[in-house]
Short mmCIF file of C-alpha atoms in Angstrom, two decimals:
data_model
loop_
_atom_site.label_atom_id
_atom_site.label_comp_id
_atom_site.label_asym_id
_atom_site.label_seq_id
_atom_site.Cartn_x
_atom_site.Cartn_y
_atom_site.Cartn_z
CA UNK T 1 -21.28 -2.01 29.90
CA UNK T 2 -23.09 -3.81 27.07
CA UNK T 3 -26.15 -0.85 26.64
CA UNK T 4 -23.24 1.73 26.77
CA UNK T 5 -21.57 -0.48 23.73
CA UNK T 6 -24.78 -0.78 21.86
CA UNK T 7 -25.61 3.11 22.52
CA UNK T 8 -22.01 4.39 21.04
CA UNK T 9 -22.54 2.26 18.02
CA UNK T 10 -25.92 3.74 17.29
CA UNK T 11 -24.15 7.05 17.98
CA UNK T 12 -21.55 6.11 15.23
CA UNK T 13 -23.69 4.77 12.64
CA UNK T 14 -24.21 8.33 11.25
CA UNK T 15 -20.49 8.75 10.67
CA UNK T 16 -19.70 8.27 6.80
CA UNK T 17 -16.29 7.93 5.29
CA UNK T 18 -15.95 10.47 2.74
CA UNK T 19 -13.85 7.82 1.13
CA UNK T 20 -16.54 5.34 0.24
CA UNK T 21 -19.51 7.36 1.03
CA UNK T 22 -20.83 4.18 4.06
CA UNK T 23 -21.03 4.25 7.35
CA UNK T 24 -17.91 2.89 9.34
CA UNK T 25 -20.06 0.89 11.28
CA UNK T 26 -22.07 -0.76 8.49
CA UNK T 27 -18.78 -1.14 6.81
CA UNK T 28 -17.64 -2.71 9.56
CA UNK T 29 -14.42 -0.24 9.97
CA UNK T 30 -15.21 -0.24 14.04
CA UNK T 31 -13.39 -3.13 15.90
CA UNK T 32 -12.62 -3.24 19.11
CA UNK T 33 -15.00 -1.40 21.06
CA UNK T 34 -14.50 -1.47 24.99
CA UNK T 35 -16.04 -0.12 27.25
CA UNK T 36 -14.66 0.72 31.34
CA UNK T 37 -15.25 2.72 33.83
CA UNK T 38 -12.63 5.12 33.65
CA UNK T 39 -12.17 4.76 29.58
CA UNK T 40 -14.10 4.10 25.59
CA UNK T 41 -11.98 3.11 23.75
CA UNK T 42 -12.23 1.69 19.83
CA UNK T 43 -10.28 0.78 16.70
CA UNK T 44 -11.40 2.42 13.63
CA UNK T 45 -9.16 0.39 10.77
CA UNK T 46 -9.73 1.56 7.30
CA UNK T 47 -9.37 -0.50 3.85
CA UNK T 48 -7.37 1.69 1.85
CA UNK T 49 -4.55 4.10 2.41
CA UNK T 50 -5.58 7.26 4.27
CA UNK T 51 -2.48 8.42 6.71
CA UNK T 52 -2.88 12.06 6.12
CA UNK T 53 -6.38 11.92 7.14
CA UNK T 54 -6.12 9.58 10.41
CA UNK T 55 -6.09 12.79 12.44
CA UNK T 56 -9.65 13.77 11.08
CA UNK T 57 -11.04 10.61 11.65
CA UNK T 58 -10.55 10.21 14.80
CA UNK T 59 -11.54 13.78 15.68
CA UNK T 60 -14.53 13.02 13.92
CA UNK T 61 -15.01 9.70 16.55
CA UNK T 62 -14.19 12.18 19.74
CA UNK T 63 -16.73 14.46 19.07
CA UNK T 64 -19.25 12.15 18.37
CA UNK T 65 -18.34 10.60 21.38
CA UNK T 66 -18.00 13.28 23.66
CA UNK T 67 -21.33 13.23 24.88
CA UNK T 68 -21.44 9.85 26.46
CA UNK T 69 -18.16 9.81 27.47
CA UNK T 70 -19.50 11.25 31.22
CA UNK T 71 -15.55 11.56 32.41
CA UNK T 72 -14.69 8.80 31.23
CA UNK T 73 -11.21 8.91 28.86
CA UNK T 74 -11.89 8.40 24.89
CA UNK T 75 -8.92 6.58 22.85
CA UNK T 76 -9.59 6.31 18.91
CA UNK T 77 -6.94 4.14 17.33
CA UNK T 78 -6.99 4.91 13.78
CA UNK T 79 -5.15 2.57 10.87
CA UNK T 80 -5.17 1.07 7.75
CA UNK T 81 -5.06 -2.51 6.83
CA UNK T 82 -5.13 -2.76 2.85
CA UNK T 83 -7.37 -5.12 1.28
CA UNK T 84 -7.58 -7.29 -2.57
CA UNK T 85 -9.80 -6.51 -4.43
CA UNK T 86 -11.31 -8.59 -7.23
CA UNK T 87 -10.26 -8.84 -10.30
CA UNK T 88 -11.19 -10.32 -13.38
CA UNK T 89 -12.13 -13.87 -13.41
CA UNK T 90 -9.62 -16.63 -14.74
CA UNK T 91 -6.90 -14.43 -14.36
CA UNK T 92 -4.23 -15.82 -11.84
CA UNK T 93 -2.93 -13.19 -8.79
CA UNK T 94 0.71 -11.90 -8.64
CA UNK T 95 2.61 -13.59 -6.08
CA UNK T 96 3.08 -10.76 -3.26
CA UNK T 97 0.54 -8.11 -4.91
CA UNK T 98 -2.69 -7.49 -3.43
CA UNK T 99 -4.06 -4.58 -6.04
CA UNK T 100 -2.90 -3.98 -9.45
CA UNK T 101 -3.77 -0.81 -11.06
CA UNK T 102 -3.17 0.09 -14.68
CA UNK T 103 -2.46 3.85 -15.83
CA UNK T 104 -3.31 4.40 -19.17
CA UNK T 105 -3.91 6.56 -22.12
CA UNK T 106 -4.94 6.38 -25.57
CA UNK T 107 -2.41 8.51 -26.79
CA UNK T 108 1.01 9.06 -25.97
CA UNK T 109 2.24 12.61 -24.64
CA UNK T 110 -0.28 13.20 -22.44
CA UNK T 111 1.91 12.68 -19.04
CA UNK T 112 0.53 9.21 -18.11
CA UNK T 113 4.72 8.02 -17.24
CA UNK T 114 4.48 10.85 -14.72
CA UNK T 115 1.11 10.69 -13.19
CA UNK T 116 2.05 6.73 -12.86
CA UNK T 117 4.96 7.92 -10.98
CA UNK T 118 3.44 10.41 -8.81
CA UNK T 119 0.35 8.18 -8.38
CA UNK T 120 2.45 5.32 -6.72
CA UNK T 121 4.77 7.95 -4.37
CA UNK T 122 1.50 9.35 -3.19
CA UNK T 123 0.22 6.14 -2.16
CA UNK T 124 3.24 5.14 -0.38
CA UNK T 125 3.12 8.78 1.20
CA UNK T 126 -0.57 7.34 2.27
CA UNK T 127 1.23 4.50 3.99
CA UNK T 128 0.89 2.03 1.58
CA UNK T 129 3.41 -0.65 0.00
CA UNK T 130 3.98 0.34 -3.38
CA UNK T 131 5.65 -1.05 -7.02
CA UNK T 132 5.76 0.69 -10.17
CA UNK T 133 5.94 -1.57 -13.37
CA UNK T 134 7.16 0.39 -16.26
CA UNK T 135 5.68 -1.42 -19.18
CA UNK T 136 6.23 0.86 -21.61
CA UNK T 137 8.87 -1.62 -23.67
CA UNK T 138 9.82 0.95 -26.28
CA UNK T 139 9.97 4.12 -24.60
CA UNK T 140 11.00 3.04 -20.88
CA UNK T 141 10.52 6.54 -18.50
CA UNK T 142 10.33 5.41 -15.07
CA UNK T 143 14.35 4.85 -14.82
CA UNK T 144 14.79 8.42 -15.42
CA UNK T 145 11.80 9.51 -13.32
CA UNK T 146 12.46 7.55 -10.65
CA UNK T 147 16.19 8.16 -10.08
CA UNK T 148 17.25 4.81 -10.76
CA UNK T 149 19.08 5.28 -14.40
CA UNK T 150 21.90 3.17 -15.53
CA UNK T 151 20.83 0.72 -12.12
CA UNK T 152 20.84 -3.15 -12.72
CA UNK T 153 18.51 -4.86 -10.56
CA UNK T 154 19.95 -8.26 -8.87
CA UNK T 155 18.61 -11.96 -9.58
CA UNK T 156 18.63 -14.71 -6.70
CA UNK T 157 16.31 -18.13 -7.78
CA UNK T 158 14.95 -16.87 -11.21
CA UNK T 159 13.89 -14.13 -9.46
CA UNK T 160 14.83 -10.14 -10.21
CA UNK T 161 14.50 -7.98 -7.71
CA UNK T 162 12.75 -4.57 -7.70
CA UNK T 163 15.04 -1.93 -7.39
CA UNK T 164 13.86 1.00 -4.80
CA UNK T 165 14.04 4.38 -4.76
CA UNK T 166 11.50 6.94 -2.86
CA UNK T 167 10.19 4.05 -0.67
CA UNK T 168 8.73 2.43 -4.65
CA UNK T 169 9.77 -1.66 -5.62
CA UNK T 170 10.41 -0.40 -9.47
CA UNK T 171 11.18 -2.72 -12.00
CA UNK T 172 12.00 -1.62 -15.87
CA UNK T 173 13.03 -3.16 -19.26
CA UNK T 174 15.20 0.19 -18.85
CA UNK T 175 17.03 -1.22 -16.32
CA UNK T 176 17.68 -4.59 -18.05
CA UNK T 177 19.23 -2.56 -21.24
CA UNK T 178 21.41 0.48 -22.61
CA UNK T 179 19.67 3.25 -22.49
CA UNK T 180 20.27 4.63 -26.28
CA UNK T 181 18.97 0.39 -27.30
CA UNK T 182 16.18 0.50 -29.33
CA UNK T 183 14.00 -2.33 -28.68
CA UNK T 184 13.32 -3.38 -32.61
CA UNK T 185 10.82 -6.09 -31.96
CA UNK T 186 6.98 -7.52 -33.12
CA UNK T 187 4.40 -7.31 -30.82
CA UNK T 188 3.97 -10.91 -29.67
CA UNK T 189 7.51 -10.18 -28.18
CA UNK T 190 6.90 -7.14 -26.29
CA UNK T 191 3.73 -9.04 -24.93
CA UNK T 192 6.21 -12.22 -23.95
CA UNK T 193 8.77 -9.69 -22.01
CA UNK T 194 6.05 -8.03 -20.10
CA UNK T 195 4.43 -10.83 -18.69
CA UNK T 196 7.99 -12.36 -18.07
CA UNK T 197 8.74 -8.47 -16.10
CA UNK T 198 5.64 -9.19 -14.10
CA UNK T 199 6.33 -12.42 -13.29
CA UNK T 200 10.03 -13.20 -12.97
CA UNK T 201 9.93 -9.69 -9.99
CA UNK T 202 10.21 -10.87 -6.98
CA UNK T 203 7.63 -8.43 -5.68
CA UNK T 204 7.43 -7.99 -2.02
CA UNK T 205 4.40 -7.81 -0.40
CA UNK T 206 2.67 -4.82 -1.79
CA UNK T 207 -0.98 -3.27 -1.37
CA UNK T 208 -0.66 -2.16 -4.82
CA UNK T 209 1.35 -2.81 -8.62
CA UNK T 210 0.79 0.59 -10.57
CA UNK T 211 1.37 -0.39 -13.81
CA UNK T 212 2.22 2.38 -16.24
CA UNK T 213 1.25 0.97 -19.56
CA UNK T 214 2.43 1.73 -23.09
CA UNK T 215 0.18 4.50 -24.63
CA UNK T 216 -2.65 3.19 -27.14
CA UNK T 217 -4.75 0.19 -27.73
CA UNK T 218 -3.39 -2.18 -29.71
CA UNK T 219 -2.18 -5.89 -28.69
CA UNK T 220 0.11 -5.48 -26.08
CA UNK T 221 -2.62 -3.29 -23.84
CA UNK T 222 -5.20 -6.35 -24.52
CA UNK T 223 -2.38 -8.74 -23.62
CA UNK T 224 -1.89 -6.80 -20.42
CA UNK T 225 -5.69 -6.59 -19.85
CA UNK T 226 -6.41 -10.08 -20.11
CA UNK T 227 -3.69 -11.80 -18.27
CA UNK T 228 -2.89 -9.57 -15.75
CA UNK T 229 -4.82 -9.41 -12.86
CA UNK T 230 -6.01 -5.64 -12.93
CA UNK T 231 -7.73 -4.64 -10.03
CA UNK T 232 -8.61 -1.06 -11.74
CA UNK T 233 -7.75 1.46 -14.88
CA UNK T 234 -7.04 4.90 -14.32
CA UNK T 235 -7.25 6.99 -17.81
CA UNK T 236 -4.48 9.93 -18.21
CA UNK T 237 -6.04 12.85 -20.80
CA UNK T 238 -5.77 16.12 -21.43
CA UNK T 239 -8.39 18.77 -22.20
CA UNK T 240 -7.26 18.51 -25.75
CA UNK T 241 -9.86 17.23 -28.24
CA UNK T 242 -7.30 14.74 -30.29
CA UNK T 243 -6.53 12.84 -26.91
CA UNK T 244 -9.65 12.79 -25.81
CA UNK T 245 -10.92 10.92 -29.17
CA UNK T 246 -7.67 8.38 -28.22
CA UNK T 247 -8.86 8.33 -24.29
CA UNK T 248 -12.28 7.17 -25.03
CA UNK T 249 -11.08 3.92 -26.72
CA UNK T 250 -9.01 3.07 -23.85
CA UNK T 251 -12.09 3.33 -21.70
CA UNK T 252 -13.84 1.11 -24.12
CA UNK T 253 -10.89 -1.37 -24.42
CA UNK T 254 -10.69 -1.82 -20.72
CA UNK T 255 -14.80 -2.24 -20.38
CA UNK T 256 -14.72 -4.78 -22.95
CA UNK T 257 -12.38 -6.76 -21.16
CA UNK T 258 -14.01 -6.50 -17.75
CA UNK T 259 -11.55 -4.19 -15.80
CA UNK T 260 -13.09 -1.45 -13.96
CA UNK T 261 -12.64 2.33 -14.39
CA UNK T 262 -11.61 3.64 -12.04
CA UNK T 263 -11.39 7.33 -12.86
CA UNK T 264 -10.37 10.00 -15.18
CA UNK T 265 -7.41 12.35 -14.62
CA UNK T 266 -6.75 15.16 -16.26
CA UNK T 267 -3.05 16.47 -17.34
CA UNK T 268 -2.26 19.80 -18.22
CA UNK T 269 -5.41 21.26 -17.42
CA UNK T 270 -4.18 24.69 -16.73
CA UNK T 271 -1.47 26.79 -16.83
CA UNK T 272 0.02 29.37 -14.46
CA UNK T 273 2.33 31.52 -15.30
CA UNK T 274 5.53 31.72 -12.99
CA UNK T 275 5.96 35.62 -13.86
CA UNK T 276 2.64 37.34 -13.94
CA UNK T 277 0.48 34.72 -12.26
CA UNK T 278 -1.88 34.26 -15.24
CA UNK T 279 -3.91 31.25 -15.68
CA UNK T 280 -4.69 29.68 -19.19
CA UNK T 281 -6.11 26.51 -20.27
CA UNK T 282 -3.82 26.15 -22.95
CA UNK T 283 -5.49 22.66 -24.32
CA UNK T 284 -8.76 23.43 -23.43
CA UNK T 285 -11.45 23.38 -21.09
CA UNK T 286 -13.71 21.32 -19.43
CA UNK T 287 -13.08 17.60 -21.88
CA UNK T 288 -12.44 15.52 -19.40
CA UNK T 289 -15.48 16.24 -17.22
CA UNK T 290 -17.50 15.80 -20.32
CA UNK T 291 -16.06 12.53 -21.15
CA UNK T 292 -16.52 11.14 -17.50
CA UNK T 293 -20.06 12.16 -17.91
CA UNK T 294 -20.55 10.37 -21.23
CA UNK T 295 -19.27 7.15 -19.54
CA UNK T 296 -20.33 7.22 -16.09
CA UNK T 297 -17.29 7.38 -14.37
CA UNK T 298 -15.49 10.01 -11.93
CA UNK T 299 -13.02 12.62 -12.78
CA UNK T 300 -10.95 12.11 -10.05
CA UNK T 301 -8.99 15.57 -10.42
CA UNK T 302 -6.88 17.76 -12.94
CA UNK T 303 -3.60 18.12 -13.16
CA UNK T 304 -1.56 21.40 -13.75
CA UNK T 305 0.77 22.24 -16.53
CA UNK T 306 3.66 22.79 -14.16
CA UNK T 307 7.06 23.88 -15.04
CA UNK T 308 8.10 22.09 -11.14
CA UNK T 309 6.71 19.19 -11.91
CA UNK T 310 8.61 18.64 -15.12
CA UNK T 311 11.48 19.25 -13.21
CA UNK T 312 11.63 16.96 -10.39
CA UNK T 313 10.87 13.78 -12.65
CA UNK T 314 13.30 14.72 -14.98
CA UNK T 315 15.85 15.08 -12.26
CA UNK T 316 14.66 11.99 -10.70
CA UNK T 317 13.36 13.27 -7.83
CA UNK T 318 9.27 13.30 -8.14
CA UNK T 319 6.83 14.56 -5.69
CA UNK T 320 3.54 13.88 -6.42
CA UNK T 321 2.41 17.71 -4.43
CA UNK T 322 2.51 20.41 -6.37
CA UNK T 323 4.60 23.16 -5.78
CA UNK T 324 2.67 26.01 -6.17
CA UNK T 325 -0.92 25.72 -4.66
CA UNK T 326 -2.57 28.46 -7.65
CA UNK T 327 -1.62 25.39 -10.21
CA UNK T 328 -4.02 22.79 -9.05
CA UNK T 329 -7.48 23.41 -9.85
CA UNK T 330 -8.53 20.16 -8.49
CA UNK T 331 -5.09 17.94 -7.39
CA UNK T 332 -6.99 15.22 -4.37
CA UNK T 333 -4.91 12.22 -2.35
CA UNK T 334 -5.17 8.93 -3.91
CA UNK T 335 -7.55 7.31 -0.97
CA UNK T 336 -10.34 8.38 -2.84
CA UNK T 337 -9.32 5.89 -5.93
CA UNK T 338 -8.04 3.75 -3.75
CA UNK T 339 -10.70 2.91 -1.62
CA UNK T 340 -12.72 1.70 -4.81
#
């Protein structure tokens, strides 16, 4: 049987994980290979959430092994075991958190918070345990988007217990103050409050903590980048030149503090009229693609300006899959970014 096992591994070497670009065998995703008289079985263990792709991976392996089966049953078990990725050196890890993803923009009003909420939901939908931290002290929006406005977190042993909805653990300054209360604080106070939210929250075994960063590249953003173990940053922009100008500054800031850029997300890329179906690029076209090329980063996707998305987040029921397929020119699952 040892000869058959070696033959199977050689047969599987050409199979490439589309999300990582690496061989499953080389990446050591293939485990527990067993060959018997009646059955060939193995496990495929991915290092990122991809529940929606399990069937396709299973079929890929079954097709490759079929010529070697010789009447044996083929059993392929596909699962995910999410691992921690390296963060900045010298920054202590957050208890209960494997990976931190910062969702940032150089400019406000580009849909960063909506993107962060839907990214968190998409990761959870793919099987990950996910938390969402609203780091915008001056304008917290996640309580409304997550359908938790007006609720208060409980405290136990000096730690805040995150509120949960839609399968997401969330924390925000908006849970601790009245909705209409203005936070008239200077930068150092804001930075201290954010660090307390991070360190004084009892995150429960998260694979990913998505941080909805405040807009801009000032003191608050710098503090978060230097004192939070950020695995990678996602930059949100629109195709408009004024948004791209500030987004470029955001990329530069993360590069200076050693935070990897996972990629760009182009929001409000296209609008499709709900009455006639006419599509137009209200804020311009191709700007994010050019910016991605200039910085050598990936354009992960382009999201539409869609009424259904706006209604969903305003009602506290965000749904990461756009309603009308015609309105999503390039909208993909989060597995490619998470696999990095």
